[in-house]
Structures are given as structure tokens and as C-alpha cells.
């Protein structure tokens, strides 16, 4: 079963983060995508993250994303709607931003340096997202909830940032916007930021209710989203 999940995770990563941009760019223009060094490098980086996602399923502890037994009262249902909106922004952006790039719709000037900076930021964002998933392990969930036997994760990337996954998503959004030179992508990232701040508020209320003084102590030694800023 784990092998099937690993293969599925790899294919999902490729289809979402590589397939949608290629589809948006247009299969009839694929040669121009593959001949653009930053865009080609992006595809290789997605393949690498796909392999990492597969390994994370196989490693001891694996990855968990289900509501723990007896934890139904520790689940914020309205944030599921926010998650659906986030997913829609992600899927829509991954398709439309390359679509607009190839057709010159609301785009920046085509400077290779901007695309390379965007590639670096996109990979940094993905790294934060995967790093948070690695630290959480079976405690990871896309919903605002607590898993069975939940405990605070305060090591690794979580030692300094309480919401590294959301920071990663913001950086990734900026990076992809620059990689595909899209002003629209930057607007979508700004909308995503608003949703993140709303989601963080609900998450931290849940964490405080569950862990009390332990959570308060953790907050004194960490930043909500951006170190030394917020």
C-alpha cells in the first residue's frame, strides 16, 4: 500500500506542478517551454520534489492526513472552505500564469535574470513546504485539526517559525509569478496572503486551547510567519 501511495504522490506532484504549467503554456508551444533554461530547470526541480514526496511516504512514520479518532471536536470546519479556495487558487494559478506568459497577457518584461530569481524563490518556497511536512510527519493534515496523540512540533524549521508551510506557499507564489513574469500571479499571491492570515488566526486559537501554557511558551520563542517581522 505504501508503494502505491508513493507512486501516486510522485505522479500527483508531477501532474499538478509540471503538468498544469505545461498545459497552460500550450502543448503546441512546448518546444519554447523546454528551450527556456529557467523553465526547463523548473521541471527538473519538480521531478526532484516528486521523488522526495515519494520517499516521505515510505520513511518511518510516513505522512498522516486524517482526523484522529476522538478528535472530531478539535476540527475547524470553516477552514475546509478556505482550503478549497487555496486549492482553487493554486490549480488556477499554475495553469493561467504560464498561459498568460506564453501569450503576453499582463506580463513583465522578459528578462532571464527575473526568471532565474523566480526559480530560486519557487524552490525555496517548495523547500519550506516539504520541510514542514517532513517535521510534522504523521501529524500533517491539510485541515485545521488535531491528530490523535497530537503534540507540539518545536524543532527543525518549527523552532523559529510557527507556520513555515504558509510562508513557503507565499514565497512559492512570488517565485512562480516571477518565473512566468506574471503580474496576475502576484495579485493571486496577495489574495493567498489574506487567506493565510485568517487561517493562522483559527489555527493558533485551536493550538492555544489544546496546549495552553506550552503553546504560550513556544510563541515567546518563535515567529508567526516571518522571523523578526511577524
PDB file of C-alpha atoms in Angstrom:
ATOM      1  CA  UNK A   1       0.000   0.000   0.000  1.00  0.00           C
ATOM      2  CA  UNK A   2       2.806   2.414   0.842  1.00  0.00           C
ATOM      3  CA  UNK A   3       4.404   1.771  -2.553  1.00  0.00           C
ATOM      4  CA  UNK A   4       1.175   2.688  -4.318  1.00  0.00           C
ATOM      5  CA  UNK A   5       0.880   5.831  -2.209  1.00  0.00           C
ATOM      6  CA  UNK A   6       4.470   6.763  -3.061  1.00  0.00           C
ATOM      7  CA  UNK A   7       3.906   6.317  -6.784  1.00  0.00           C
ATOM      8  CA  UNK A   8       0.673   8.264  -6.515  1.00  0.00           C
ATOM      9  CA  UNK A   9       2.398  11.079  -4.616  1.00  0.00           C
ATOM     10  CA  UNK A  10       5.142  11.305  -7.258  1.00  0.00           C
ATOM     11  CA  UNK A  11       2.650  11.373 -10.136  1.00  0.00           C
ATOM     12  CA  UNK A  12       0.438  13.884  -8.321  1.00  0.00           C
ATOM     13  CA  UNK A  13       3.378  16.250  -7.820  1.00  0.00           C
ATOM     14  CA  UNK A  14       4.331  16.000 -11.497  1.00  0.00           C
ATOM     15  CA  UNK A  15       0.792  16.435 -12.789  1.00  0.00           C
ATOM     16  CA  UNK A  16      -0.014  19.429 -10.598  1.00  0.00           C
ATOM     17  CA  UNK A  17       3.237  21.382 -10.572  1.00  0.00           C
ATOM     18  CA  UNK A  18       4.587  20.418 -14.015  1.00  0.00           C
ATOM     19  CA  UNK A  19       1.587  19.191 -15.988  1.00  0.00           C
ATOM     20  CA  UNK A  20      -0.651  22.197 -15.339  1.00  0.00           C
ATOM     21  CA  UNK A  21       2.020  24.778 -16.305  1.00  0.00           C
ATOM     22  CA  UNK A  22       2.763  22.832 -19.491  1.00  0.00           C
ATOM     23  CA  UNK A  23      -0.935  22.581 -20.278  1.00  0.00           C
ATOM     24  CA  UNK A  24      -1.385  26.294 -19.667  1.00  0.00           C
ATOM     25  CA  UNK A  25       1.638  27.128 -21.790  1.00  0.00           C
ATOM     26  CA  UNK A  26       0.181  25.001 -24.585  1.00  0.00           C
ATOM     27  CA  UNK A  27       1.370  21.650 -25.900  1.00  0.00           C
ATOM     28  CA  UNK A  28       1.738  23.198 -29.352  1.00  0.00           C
ATOM     29  CA  UNK A  29       4.276  25.628 -27.834  1.00  0.00           C
ATOM     30  CA  UNK A  30       6.036  23.038 -25.655  1.00  0.00           C
ATOM     31  CA  UNK A  31       9.322  23.431 -27.536  1.00  0.00           C
ATOM     32  CA  UNK A  32       9.591  27.064 -26.412  1.00  0.00           C
ATOM     33  CA  UNK A  33       8.985  25.935 -22.814  1.00  0.00           C
ATOM     34  CA  UNK A  34      11.675  23.260 -22.908  1.00  0.00           C
ATOM     35  CA  UNK A  35      14.126  25.575 -24.678  1.00  0.00           C
ATOM     36  CA  UNK A  36      13.856  28.202 -21.935  1.00  0.00           C
ATOM     37  CA  UNK A  37      16.582  27.312 -19.372  1.00  0.00           C
ATOM     38  CA  UNK A  38      14.796  28.578 -16.210  1.00  0.00           C
ATOM     39  CA  UNK A  39      11.567  26.827 -17.198  1.00  0.00           C
ATOM     40  CA  UNK A  40      13.383  23.603 -18.005  1.00  0.00           C
ATOM     41  CA  UNK A  41      15.208  23.802 -14.673  1.00  0.00           C
ATOM     42  CA  UNK A  42      11.818  24.235 -13.005  1.00  0.00           C
ATOM     43  CA  UNK A  43      10.633  20.915 -14.451  1.00  0.00           C
ATOM     44  CA  UNK A  44      13.737  19.135 -13.138  1.00  0.00           C
ATOM     45  CA  UNK A  45      13.203  20.647  -9.683  1.00  0.00           C
ATOM     46  CA  UNK A  46       9.580  19.450  -9.653  1.00  0.00           C
ATOM     47  CA  UNK A  47      10.719  15.938 -10.548  1.00  0.00           C
ATOM     48  CA  UNK A  48      13.159  16.066  -7.616  1.00  0.00           C
ATOM     49  CA  UNK A  49      10.427  17.194  -5.229  1.00  0.00           C
ATOM     50  CA  UNK A  50       8.205  14.437  -6.579  1.00  0.00           C
ATOM     51  CA  UNK A  51      10.845  11.876  -5.631  1.00  0.00           C
ATOM     52  CA  UNK A  52      11.139  13.480  -2.197  1.00  0.00           C
ATOM     53  CA  UNK A  53       7.366  13.260  -1.753  1.00  0.00           C
ATOM     54  CA  UNK A  54       7.540   9.553  -2.588  1.00  0.00           C
ATOM     55  CA  UNK A  55      10.272   8.982  -0.027  1.00  0.00           C
ATOM     56  CA  UNK A  56       8.364  10.846   2.669  1.00  0.00           C
ATOM     57  CA  UNK A  57       5.550   8.319   2.325  1.00  0.00           C
ATOM     58  CA  UNK A  58       7.995   5.423   2.739  1.00  0.00           C
ATOM     59  CA  UNK A  59      10.080   6.739   5.630  1.00  0.00           C
ATOM     60  CA  UNK A  60       9.369   5.552   9.185  1.00  0.00           C
ATOM     61  CA  UNK A  61       6.297   7.330  10.491  1.00  0.00           C
ATOM     62  CA  UNK A  62       5.190   8.195   6.974  1.00  0.00           C
ATOM     63  CA  UNK A  63       2.746  11.010   6.432  1.00  0.00           C
ATOM     64  CA  UNK A  64      -0.653  11.374   8.097  1.00  0.00           C
ATOM     65  CA  UNK A  65      -3.573  13.436   6.971  1.00  0.00           C
ATOM     66  CA  UNK A  66      -6.688  12.019   8.640  1.00  0.00           C
ATOM     67  CA  UNK A  67      -8.712  13.218  11.612  1.00  0.00           C
ATOM     68  CA  UNK A  68      -7.688  11.339  14.716  1.00  0.00           C
ATOM     69  CA  UNK A  69     -10.226   9.163  16.481  1.00  0.00           C
ATOM     70  CA  UNK A  70     -11.973  11.129  19.165  1.00  0.00           C
ATOM     71  CA  UNK A  71     -10.693  14.447  17.796  1.00  0.00           C
ATOM     72  CA  UNK A  72     -13.878  15.480  15.964  1.00  0.00           C
ATOM     73  CA  UNK A  73     -14.415  18.373  18.385  1.00  0.00           C
ATOM     74  CA  UNK A  74     -10.952  19.698  17.536  1.00  0.00           C
ATOM     75  CA  UNK A  75     -11.683  20.390  13.889  1.00  0.00           C
ATOM     76  CA  UNK A  76     -12.422  23.784  12.315  1.00  0.00           C
ATOM     77  CA  UNK A  77     -14.911  23.075   9.531  1.00  0.00           C
ATOM     78  CA  UNK A  78     -14.977  26.593   8.077  1.00  0.00           C
ATOM     79  CA  UNK A  79     -11.266  26.333   7.329  1.00  0.00           C
ATOM     80  CA  UNK A  80     -12.028  23.452   4.998  1.00  0.00           C
ATOM     81  CA  UNK A  81     -13.715  26.056   2.798  1.00  0.00           C
ATOM     82  CA  UNK A  82     -10.546  28.170   2.974  1.00  0.00           C
ATOM     83  CA  UNK A  83      -8.524  25.103   1.972  1.00  0.00           C
ATOM     84  CA  UNK A  84     -10.774  24.582  -1.047  1.00  0.00           C
ATOM     85  CA  UNK A  85     -10.257  28.233  -2.027  1.00  0.00           C
ATOM     86  CA  UNK A  86      -6.484  27.825  -1.598  1.00  0.00           C
ATOM     87  CA  UNK A  87      -6.551  24.731  -3.788  1.00  0.00           C
ATOM     88  CA  UNK A  88      -8.527  26.579  -6.439  1.00  0.00           C
ATOM     89  CA  UNK A  89      -6.043  29.462  -6.425  1.00  0.00           C
ATOM     90  CA  UNK A  90      -3.140  27.028  -6.720  1.00  0.00           C
ATOM     91  CA  UNK A  91      -4.594  24.995  -9.577  1.00  0.00           C
ATOM     92  CA  UNK A  92      -5.894  28.047 -11.394  1.00  0.00           C
ATOM     93  CA  UNK A  93      -2.628  29.916 -10.963  1.00  0.00           C
ATOM     94  CA  UNK A  94      -0.474  27.009 -12.111  1.00  0.00           C
ATOM     95  CA  UNK A  95      -2.492  26.873 -15.327  1.00  0.00           C
ATOM     96  CA  UNK A  96      -3.258  30.531 -16.009  1.00  0.00           C
ATOM     97  CA  UNK A  97       0.075  32.148 -15.126  1.00  0.00           C
ATOM     98  CA  UNK A  98       2.027  30.128 -17.768  1.00  0.00           C
ATOM     99  CA  UNK A  99      -0.904  30.608 -20.159  1.00  0.00           C
ATOM    100  CA  UNK A 100      -0.614  34.383 -19.775  1.00  0.00           C
ATOM    101  CA  UNK A 101       3.189  34.269 -20.021  1.00  0.00           C
ATOM    102  CA  UNK A 102       3.206  32.478 -23.363  1.00  0.00           C
ATOM    103  CA  UNK A 103       0.585  34.841 -24.756  1.00  0.00           C
ATOM    104  CA  UNK A 104       1.942  38.070 -23.265  1.00  0.00           C
ATOM    105  CA  UNK A 105      -1.063  38.836 -21.040  1.00  0.00           C
ATOM    106  CA  UNK A 106      -0.334  41.189 -18.100  1.00  0.00           C
ATOM    107  CA  UNK A 107       3.332  40.195 -18.046  1.00  0.00           C
ATOM    108  CA  UNK A 108       6.609  41.829 -17.040  1.00  0.00           C
ATOM    109  CA  UNK A 109       9.449  42.405 -19.472  1.00  0.00           C
ATOM    110  CA  UNK A 110      11.144  39.133 -20.346  1.00  0.00           C
ATOM    111  CA  UNK A 111      14.470  39.297 -18.501  1.00  0.00           C
ATOM    112  CA  UNK A 112      16.193  35.923 -17.931  1.00  0.00           C
ATOM    113  CA  UNK A 113      17.519  37.164 -14.577  1.00  0.00           C
ATOM    114  CA  UNK A 114      13.946  37.710 -13.314  1.00  0.00           C
ATOM    115  CA  UNK A 115      13.011  34.169 -14.304  1.00  0.00           C
ATOM    116  CA  UNK A 116      16.058  32.733 -12.520  1.00  0.00           C
ATOM    117  CA  UNK A 117      15.257  34.681  -9.362  1.00  0.00           C
ATOM    118  CA  UNK A 118      11.706  33.377  -9.623  1.00  0.00           C
ATOM    119  CA  UNK A 119      13.004  29.818  -9.955  1.00  0.00           C
ATOM    120  CA  UNK A 120      15.140  30.198  -6.831  1.00  0.00           C
ATOM    121  CA  UNK A 121      12.214  31.612  -4.837  1.00  0.00           C
ATOM    122  CA  UNK A 122       9.833  28.923  -6.087  1.00  0.00           C
ATOM    123  CA  UNK A 123      12.278  26.239  -4.975  1.00  0.00           C
ATOM    124  CA  UNK A 124      12.823  27.956  -1.632  1.00  0.00           C
ATOM    125  CA  UNK A 125       9.061  28.013  -1.105  1.00  0.00           C
ATOM    126  CA  UNK A 126       8.732  24.351  -2.046  1.00  0.00           C
ATOM    127  CA  UNK A 127      11.595  23.570   0.294  1.00  0.00           C
ATOM    128  CA  UNK A 128       9.782  25.224   3.202  1.00  0.00           C
ATOM    129  CA  UNK A 129       6.582  23.356   2.364  1.00  0.00           C
ATOM    130  CA  UNK A 130       8.309  19.988   2.192  1.00  0.00           C
ATOM    131  CA  UNK A 131      10.436  20.809   5.227  1.00  0.00           C
ATOM    132  CA  UNK A 132       7.322  21.448   7.289  1.00  0.00           C
ATOM    133  CA  UNK A 133       5.760  18.206   6.077  1.00  0.00           C
ATOM    134  CA  UNK A 134       8.938  16.349   6.980  1.00  0.00           C
ATOM    135  CA  UNK A 135       8.910  17.745  10.515  1.00  0.00           C
ATOM    136  CA  UNK A 136       5.204  17.055  11.042  1.00  0.00           C
ATOM    137  CA  UNK A 137       5.244  13.507   9.683  1.00  0.00           C
ATOM    138  CA  UNK A 138       2.024  11.698  10.549  1.00  0.00           C
ATOM    139  CA  UNK A 139       0.736  14.836  12.315  1.00  0.00           C
ATOM    140  CA  UNK A 140       0.402  16.658   9.000  1.00  0.00           C
ATOM    141  CA  UNK A 141      -3.129  17.470   7.880  1.00  0.00           C
ATOM    142  CA  UNK A 142      -4.431  19.866   5.219  1.00  0.00           C
ATOM    143  CA  UNK A 143      -7.258  20.771   7.589  1.00  0.00           C
ATOM    144  CA  UNK A 144      -7.188  22.874  10.750  1.00  0.00           C
ATOM    145  CA  UNK A 145      -7.447  19.996  13.198  1.00  0.00           C
ATOM    146  CA  UNK A 146      -5.599  17.921  15.781  1.00  0.00           C
ATOM    147  CA  UNK A 147      -4.481  14.367  15.144  1.00  0.00           C
ATOM    148  CA  UNK A 148      -4.858  11.505  17.595  1.00  0.00           C
ATOM    149  CA  UNK A 149      -1.971  11.811  20.070  1.00  0.00           C
ATOM    150  CA  UNK A 150      -1.103  15.269  18.773  1.00  0.00           C
ATOM    151  CA  UNK A 151       1.875  17.086  20.291  1.00  0.00           C
ATOM    152  CA  UNK A 152       3.648  20.329  19.539  1.00  0.00           C
ATOM    153  CA  UNK A 153       6.433  20.251  16.982  1.00  0.00           C
ATOM    154  CA  UNK A 154       9.025  22.819  18.072  1.00  0.00           C
ATOM    155  CA  UNK A 155      12.197  21.548  16.420  1.00  0.00           C
ATOM    156  CA  UNK A 156      13.717  21.893  12.982  1.00  0.00           C
ATOM    157  CA  UNK A 157      12.116  24.606  10.923  1.00  0.00           C
ATOM    158  CA  UNK A 158       9.369  24.954  13.544  1.00  0.00           C
ATOM    159  CA  UNK A 159      11.891  26.102  16.095  1.00  0.00           C
ATOM    160  CA  UNK A 160      11.767  29.629  14.686  1.00  0.00           C
ATOM    161  CA  UNK A 161       8.597  29.780  12.546  1.00  0.00           C
ATOM    162  CA  UNK A 162       5.202  28.535  13.660  1.00  0.00           C
ATOM    163  CA  UNK A 163       3.756  28.431  10.139  1.00  0.00           C
ATOM    164  CA  UNK A 164       6.602  27.608   7.721  1.00  0.00           C
ATOM    165  CA  UNK A 165       4.262  25.877   5.282  1.00  0.00           C
ATOM    166  CA  UNK A 166       2.287  29.063   4.707  1.00  0.00           C
ATOM    167  CA  UNK A 167       5.453  31.112   4.389  1.00  0.00           C
ATOM    168  CA  UNK A 168       6.616  28.590   1.811  1.00  0.00           C
ATOM    169  CA  UNK A 169       3.378  28.970  -0.122  1.00  0.00           C
ATOM    170  CA  UNK A 170       3.728  32.755  -0.203  1.00  0.00           C
ATOM    171  CA  UNK A 171       7.359  32.592  -1.359  1.00  0.00           C
ATOM    172  CA  UNK A 172       6.479  29.958  -3.926  1.00  0.00           C
ATOM    173  CA  UNK A 173       3.673  32.167  -5.248  1.00  0.00           C
ATOM    174  CA  UNK A 174       6.045  35.114  -5.654  1.00  0.00           C
ATOM    175  CA  UNK A 175       8.626  32.848  -7.251  1.00  0.00           C
ATOM    176  CA  UNK A 176       6.244  31.360  -9.805  1.00  0.00           C
ATOM    177  CA  UNK A 177       4.951  34.852 -10.615  1.00  0.00           C
ATOM    178  CA  UNK A 178       8.497  35.967 -11.438  1.00  0.00           C
ATOM    179  CA  UNK A 179       9.366  32.723 -13.219  1.00  0.00           C
ATOM    180  CA  UNK A 180       6.384  33.222 -15.524  1.00  0.00           C
ATOM    181  CA  UNK A 181       6.699  37.049 -15.346  1.00  0.00           C
ATOM    182  CA  UNK A 182       3.084  37.444 -14.263  1.00  0.00           C
ATOM    183  CA  UNK A 183       1.537  40.469 -12.572  1.00  0.00           C
ATOM    184  CA  UNK A 184      -1.658  38.466 -12.174  1.00  0.00           C
ATOM    185  CA  UNK A 185       0.298  35.825 -10.253  1.00  0.00           C
ATOM    186  CA  UNK A 186       1.453  38.469  -7.791  1.00  0.00           C
ATOM    187  CA  UNK A 187      -2.154  39.582  -7.256  1.00  0.00           C
ATOM    188  CA  UNK A 188      -3.203  35.969  -6.611  1.00  0.00           C
ATOM    189  CA  UNK A 189      -0.345  35.622  -4.130  1.00  0.00           C
ATOM    190  CA  UNK A 190      -1.563  38.721  -2.290  1.00  0.00           C
ATOM    191  CA  UNK A 191      -5.061  37.193  -2.081  1.00  0.00           C
ATOM    192  CA  UNK A 192      -3.496  33.989  -0.782  1.00  0.00           C
ATOM    193  CA  UNK A 193      -1.699  36.001   1.910  1.00  0.00           C
ATOM    194  CA  UNK A 194      -5.023  37.372   3.151  1.00  0.00           C
ATOM    195  CA  UNK A 195      -6.419  33.868   3.445  1.00  0.00           C
ATOM    196  CA  UNK A 196      -3.282  32.685   5.238  1.00  0.00           C
ATOM    197  CA  UNK A 197      -3.610  35.347   7.931  1.00  0.00           C
ATOM    198  CA  UNK A 198      -7.226  34.319   8.503  1.00  0.00           C
ATOM    199  CA  UNK A 199      -6.292  30.628   8.664  1.00  0.00           C
ATOM    200  CA  UNK A 200      -3.394  31.241  11.055  1.00  0.00           C
ATOM    201  CA  UNK A 201      -5.755  33.004  13.462  1.00  0.00           C
ATOM    202  CA  UNK A 202      -8.019  29.946  13.670  1.00  0.00           C
ATOM    203  CA  UNK A 203      -5.083  27.533  13.930  1.00  0.00           C
ATOM    204  CA  UNK A 204      -3.473  29.401  16.784  1.00  0.00           C
ATOM    205  CA  UNK A 205      -6.753  29.555  18.704  1.00  0.00           C
ATOM    206  CA  UNK A 206      -7.003  25.773  18.389  1.00  0.00           C
ATOM    207  CA  UNK A 207      -3.378  25.270  19.458  1.00  0.00           C
ATOM    208  CA  UNK A 208      -3.816  27.529  22.482  1.00  0.00           C
ATOM    209  CA  UNK A 209      -6.945  25.670  23.548  1.00  0.00           C
ATOM    210  CA  UNK A 210      -5.181  22.321  23.213  1.00  0.00           C
ATOM    211  CA  UNK A 211      -1.761  23.117  24.700  1.00  0.00           C
ATOM    212  CA  UNK A 212      -2.259  26.181  26.888  1.00  0.00           C
ATOM    213  CA  UNK A 213       0.923  27.262  28.685  1.00  0.00           C
ATOM    214  CA  UNK A 214       3.102  25.067  26.476  1.00  0.00           C
ATOM    215  CA  UNK A 215       1.817  26.916  23.418  1.00  0.00           C
ATOM    216  CA  UNK A 216       2.309  30.324  25.059  1.00  0.00           C
ATOM    217  CA  UNK A 217       5.916  29.461  25.909  1.00  0.00           C
ATOM    218  CA  UNK A 218       6.533  28.311  22.343  1.00  0.00           C
ATOM    219  CA  UNK A 219       5.075  31.553  20.955  1.00  0.00           C
ATOM    220  CA  UNK A 220       7.514  33.599  23.044  1.00  0.00           C
ATOM    221  CA  UNK A 221      10.463  31.976  21.265  1.00  0.00           C
ATOM    222  CA  UNK A 222       9.137  31.800  17.712  1.00  0.00           C
ATOM    223  CA  UNK A 223       7.649  33.968  14.965  1.00  0.00           C
ATOM    224  CA  UNK A 224       4.207  33.505  13.490  1.00  0.00           C
ATOM    225  CA  UNK A 225       5.242  33.776   9.833  1.00  0.00           C
ATOM    226  CA  UNK A 226       8.309  35.909   9.086  1.00  0.00           C
ATOM    227  CA  UNK A 227      11.262  35.938  11.524  1.00  0.00           C
ATOM    228  CA  UNK A 228      11.840  39.345  13.193  1.00  0.00           C
ATOM    229  CA  UNK A 229       8.816  40.787  11.321  1.00  0.00           C
ATOM    230  CA  UNK A 230       5.617  38.927  12.219  1.00  0.00           C
TER     231      UNK A 230
END
